[in-house]
CSV table of C-alpha atoms in Angstrom, one decimal:
chain,number,residue,atom,x,y,z
A,1,MET,CA,20.7,11.5,-13.6
A,2,LEU,CA,18.3,9.7,-11.4
A,3,THR,CA,20.7,7.7,-8.6
A,4,ARG,CA,20.9,4.0,-7.1
A,5,PRO,CA,18.8,5.2,-3.8
A,6,GLN,CA,16.1,7.2,-5.9
A,7,VAL,CA,15.7,4.4,-8.0
A,8,ALA,CA,15.3,1.9,-5.3
A,9,ASP,CA,13.0,3.6,-3.4
A,10,LEU,CA,10.8,3.2,-6.6
A,11,VAL,CA,10.9,-0.6,-6.9
A,12,ASP,CA,8.3,-3.3,-5.6
A,13,HIS,CA,11.4,-6.3,-5.4
A,14,THR,CA,8.8,-8.9,-7.2
A,15,ILE,CA,8.8,-12.8,-6.8
A,16,LEU,CA,5.5,-14.1,-8.0
A,17,ARG,CA,6.4,-17.4,-9.6
A,18,PRO,CA,3.7,-19.8,-8.5
A,19,ASP,CA,6.9,-22.4,-8.0
A,20,ALA,CA,8.3,-20.1,-5.5
A,21,THR,CA,9.3,-21.9,-2.4
A,22,THR,CA,9.8,-20.3,1.2
A,23,SER,CA,13.4,-20.1,0.9
A,24,ASP,CA,13.1,-18.3,-2.7
A,25,VAL,CA,10.8,-15.9,-1.0
A,26,ALA,CA,13.2,-15.4,2.3
A,27,ARG,CA,16.4,-14.8,0.0
A,28,HIS,CA,14.6,-12.5,-2.3
A,29,VAL,CA,13.4,-10.1,1.1
A,30,GLU,CA,16.9,-10.5,2.1
A,31,GLU,CA,17.5,-9.2,-1.2
A,32,ALA,CA,15.1,-6.4,-1.0
A,33,ALA,CA,16.4,-5.1,2.2
A,34,ARG,CA,20.3,-5.1,0.9
A,35,LEU,CA,18.9,-3.7,-2.2
A,36,GLY,CA,17.2,-0.6,-0.5
A,37,VAL,CA,13.9,-1.1,-2.7
A,38,TYR,CA,10.4,0.9,-1.6
A,39,ALA,CA,8.4,-2.6,-0.8
A,40,VAL,CA,8.7,-6.5,-1.8
A,41,CYS,CA,6.0,-7.6,-3.5
A,42,ILE,CA,5.2,-11.2,-2.9
A,43,SER,CA,2.1,-14.2,-3.6
A,44,PRO,CA,-0.3,-13.6,-0.9
A,45,ASN,CA,0.3,-17.6,0.3
A,46,PHE,CA,3.7,-15.9,1.6
A,47,LEU,CA,1.6,-13.4,4.0
A,48,PRO,CA,2.4,-12.6,7.1
A,49,ALA,CA,6.0,-12.2,5.9
A,50,SER,CA,8.9,-11.1,7.9
A,51,VAL,CA,10.1,-8.0,6.2
A,52,PRO,CA,12.5,-5.0,7.8
A,53,GLU,CA,11.5,-1.9,7.7
A,54,PRO,CA,11.2,0.3,6.2
A,55,VAL,CA,10.3,-2.2,3.3
A,56,LYS,CA,6.7,-2.2,2.7
A,57,VAL,CA,4.9,-5.8,1.6
A,58,ALA,CA,2.7,-5.5,-1.1
A,59,THR,CA,0.9,-8.7,-2.9
A,60,VAL,CA,-1.5,-9.2,-5.1
A,61,CYS,CA,-5.6,-10.4,-5.4
A,62,GLY,CA,-6.9,-11.5,-8.7
A,63,PHE,CA,-3.9,-13.0,-10.0
A,64,PRO,CA,-2.6,-13.4,-12.8
A,65,SER,CA,-5.9,-13.6,-15.0
A,66,GLY,CA,-8.3,-11.1,-13.7
A,67,ALA,CA,-10.9,-14.0,-14.1
A,68,HIS,CA,-12.3,-14.0,-10.0
A,69,SER,CA,-15.0,-12.8,-9.0
A,70,PRO,CA,-14.9,-9.3,-7.3
A,71,GLU,CA,-16.5,-10.4,-4.1
A,72,ALA,CA,-13.6,-13.3,-4.4
A,73,LYS,CA,-11.0,-10.2,-5.1
A,74,ALA,CA,-12.6,-8.6,-2.3
A,75,ALA,CA,-11.8,-11.4,0.2
A,76,GLU,CA,-8.5,-11.7,-0.9
A,77,ALA,CA,-7.4,-8.0,-0.3
A,78,ALA,CA,-9.2,-8.4,3.2
A,79,HIS,CA,-7.3,-11.2,4.0
A,80,ALA,CA,-3.8,-9.9,2.7
A,81,ALA,CA,-4.1,-6.6,4.5
A,82,SER,CA,-5.3,-8.0,7.8
A,83,HIS,CA,-1.9,-10.2,7.3
A,84,GLY,CA,0.2,-7.5,6.9
A,85,ALA,CA,0.2,-6.6,3.2
A,86,ASP,CA,0.7,-3.1,2.8
A,87,GLU,CA,-0.2,-2.7,-0.9
A,88,ILE,CA,-2.7,-5.1,-2.9
A,89,ASP,CA,-2.0,-4.8,-6.6
A,90,MET,CA,-5.6,-6.3,-8.4
A,91,VAL,CA,-5.7,-7.3,-11.3
A,92,VAL,CA,-8.9,-6.4,-13.5
A,93,ASN,CA,-11.2,-8.5,-15.5
A,94,LEU,CA,-9.8,-8.2,-18.5
A,95,GLY,CA,-12.7,-9.4,-20.9
A,96,TRP,CA,-14.8,-5.9,-19.3
A,97,ALA,CA,-11.8,-4.4,-20.0
A,98,ARG,CA,-12.0,-5.3,-23.4
A,99,SER,CA,-15.8,-5.3,-24.1
A,100,GLY,CA,-16.2,-2.1,-23.0
A,101,TRP,CA,-17.7,-2.2,-19.7
A,102,TYR,CA,-16.4,0.0,-18.0
A,103,GLU,CA,-18.8,0.5,-14.9
A,104,ASP,CA,-18.4,-2.9,-14.1
A,105,ILE,CA,-14.6,-2.4,-14.0
A,106,GLN,CA,-15.2,0.4,-11.7
A,107,ALA,CA,-17.6,-1.3,-9.5
A,108,GLU,CA,-15.2,-4.0,-9.3
A,109,ILE,CA,-12.1,-1.9,-8.2
A,110,SER,CA,-14.8,0.2,-5.7
A,111,THR,CA,-15.6,-3.8,-4.0
A,112,VAL,CA,-12.0,-4.1,-3.3
A,113,ARG,CA,-10.7,-0.7,-2.1
A,114,ASN,CA,-13.6,-1.2,0.5
A,115,ALA,CA,-12.3,-4.6,2.0
A,116,ALA,CA,-9.2,-2.9,2.0
A,117,PRO,CA,-9.5,0.8,2.7
A,118,ASN,CA,-6.1,0.9,4.6
A,119,ALA,CA,-4.0,-0.5,2.0
A,120,LEU,CA,-2.7,1.3,-0.8
A,121,LEU,CA,-4.3,0.1,-3.9
A,122,LYS,CA,-2.3,-0.6,-7.4
A,123,VAL,CA,-5.0,-1.7,-10.4
A,124,ILE,CA,-3.5,-4.0,-13.0
A,125,ILE,CA,-4.9,-3.2,-16.5
A,126,GLU,CA,-2.6,-5.4,-18.9
A,127,SER,CA,-1.9,-2.5,-21.0
A,128,ALA,CA,-0.5,-5.0,-23.7
A,129,LEU,CA,-3.9,-6.3,-24.3
A,130,LEU,CA,-5.8,-3.2,-24.7
A,131,SER,CA,-6.3,-0.3,-27.1
A,132,ASP,CA,-5.7,3.1,-26.4
A,133,GLU,CA,-9.3,3.8,-25.9
A,134,GLN,CA,-9.5,0.9,-23.6
A,135,ILE,CA,-6.4,1.9,-21.2
A,136,VAL,CA,-7.7,5.7,-20.8
A,137,ALA,CA,-11.3,4.4,-20.1
A,138,VAL,CA,-10.0,2.1,-17.8
A,139,CYS,CA,-7.6,4.0,-15.9
A,140,GLU,CA,-10.5,6.4,-15.8
A,141,ALA,CA,-12.7,4.1,-13.9
A,142,ALA,CA,-9.8,3.4,-11.7
A,143,GLU,CA,-9.4,6.7,-10.3
A,144,ARG,CA,-13.1,7.0,-10.0
A,145,ALA,CA,-13.1,3.7,-7.7
A,146,ARG,CA,-10.2,5.8,-5.4
A,147,ALA,CA,-7.7,3.3,-6.5
A,148,ASP,CA,-4.1,4.8,-6.1
A,149,TYR,CA,-2.3,3.6,-8.9
A,150,VAL,CA,-2.9,2.1,-11.9
A,151,LYS,CA,-0.1,-0.9,-13.2
A,152,THR,CA,0.2,-1.8,-16.9
A,153,SER,CA,0.7,-5.8,-16.2
A,154,THR,CA,0.8,-9.0,-14.2
A,155,GLY,CA,4.2,-9.8,-16.6
A,156,PHE,CA,2.6,-13.1,-17.0
A,157,HIS,CA,0.2,-12.5,-20.0
A,158,PRO,CA,0.9,-13.3,-23.6
A,159,ALA,CA,0.3,-9.8,-25.0
A,160,GLY,CA,3.4,-8.8,-23.3
A,161,GLY,CA,4.5,-6.3,-20.5
A,162,ALA,CA,4.8,-2.9,-19.9
A,163,SER,CA,5.3,-0.3,-22.8
A,164,ILE,CA,6.6,3.1,-23.4
A,165,ASP,CA,4.1,4.6,-25.1
A,166,ALA,CA,1.3,2.3,-22.8
A,167,VAL,CA,3.3,4.1,-19.6
A,168,ALA,CA,2.8,8.0,-21.4
A,169,LEU,CA,-0.4,7.5,-22.3
A,170,MET,CA,-1.7,6.3,-18.3
A,171,ALA,CA,0.5,8.7,-16.7
A,172,LYS,CA,-1.2,11.5,-19.3
A,173,THR,CA,-4.8,10.1,-18.2
A,174,VAL,CA,-4.3,10.2,-14.5
A,175,GLY,CA,-2.1,13.1,-14.4
A,176,GLY,CA,-0.5,13.0,-11.4
A,177,ARG,CA,-3.4,12.2,-9.5
A,178,LEU,CA,-2.5,8.2,-9.3
A,179,GLY,CA,0.5,6.6,-9.6
A,180,VAL,CA,2.0,4.4,-12.4
A,181,LYS,CA,2.9,1.2,-12.3
A,182,ALA,CA,5.1,-0.3,-14.8
A,183,SER,CA,6.1,-4.0,-15.2
A,184,GLY,CA,6.3,-6.8,-17.1
A,185,GLY,CA,9.7,-6.9,-19.0
A,186,ILE,CA,11.9,-4.0,-16.8
A,187,ARG,CA,15.7,-5.8,-16.5
A,188,ASP,CA,18.2,-3.2,-17.1
A,189,THR,CA,19.1,0.4,-16.6
A,190,ALA,CA,17.7,1.4,-20.0
A,191,THR,CA,14.3,0.1,-19.6
A,192,ALA,CA,13.9,1.5,-16.5
A,193,THR,CA,15.5,4.8,-17.0
A,194,ALA,CA,13.0,5.2,-20.1
A,195,MET,CA,9.8,4.5,-17.7
A,196,ILE,CA,10.7,6.6,-15.5
A,197,ALA,CA,11.6,9.3,-18.1
A,198,ALA,CA,7.6,8.1,-19.6
A,199,GLY,CA,5.8,8.8,-16.2
A,200,ALA,CA,6.3,5.6,-14.2
A,201,THR,CA,6.3,6.5,-10.3
A,202,ARG,CA,6.9,3.1,-9.1
A,203,LEU,CA,8.3,-0.1,-11.0
A,204,GLY,CA,7.9,-3.6,-10.6
A,205,THR,CA,10.9,-5.9,-11.6
A,206,SER,CA,12.3,-9.2,-10.5
A,207,GLY,CA,16.0,-8.5,-11.6
A,208,THR,CA,15.9,-5.4,-9.2
A,209,ALA,CA,20.0,-5.8,-8.8
A,210,SER,CA,20.6,-5.6,-12.7
A,211,VAL,CA,18.1,-2.5,-12.7
A,212,LEU,CA,20.1,-0.3,-10.1
A,213,ALA,CA,23.7,-1.7,-11.5
A,214,GLY,CA,24.0,1.2,-14.1
A,215,PHE,CA,22.7,4.2,-11.8
A,216,PRO,CA,25.4,5.8,-10.1
A,217,GLU,CA,25.4,5.7,-6.1
A,218,ALA,CA,24.8,9.5,-5.9
């Protein structure tokens, strides 16, 4: 069985509530450091953030709708990278994904990639909204555009969050060449374990303490 430190090292400890205050984020960062997570994921308006090493700083762009122009997403990404973000989670244009405009999605991701070339780039696809064929095609577009990860969900879309089937399909599609981040609805040890077994190499959750509670220390 995975240990608590091993799982913590897969976690993006996330606070993306639009009503979060500076104090909320400060407490979240303190909790991230205490729990030993890999990264803390915060809204871009909180950058630059004082985060203790070795915890990474992640943020979002085109969030949560994805219905921003590629240029706007690129500007967000460039601003985030210049203000201390190590990682950027971008939302693709979901209408394009549903319409099968995969070349446009690839171009959009490339625009963001080029705007923040040194940041690790995760591509949020809202897998619960898409068919299996669409999931595969968007993941393939992300790989062609030189993204580092594909990610299931924002956690805000009414279609739902991560599912075991979607994570497994995404992992099969990228074949270890990209990471797979499961996010949306991961609130306990059992769900986290299932996502990792399905192929998730990163977990996004605001309920990190509850997720880690069921794993042994060693």
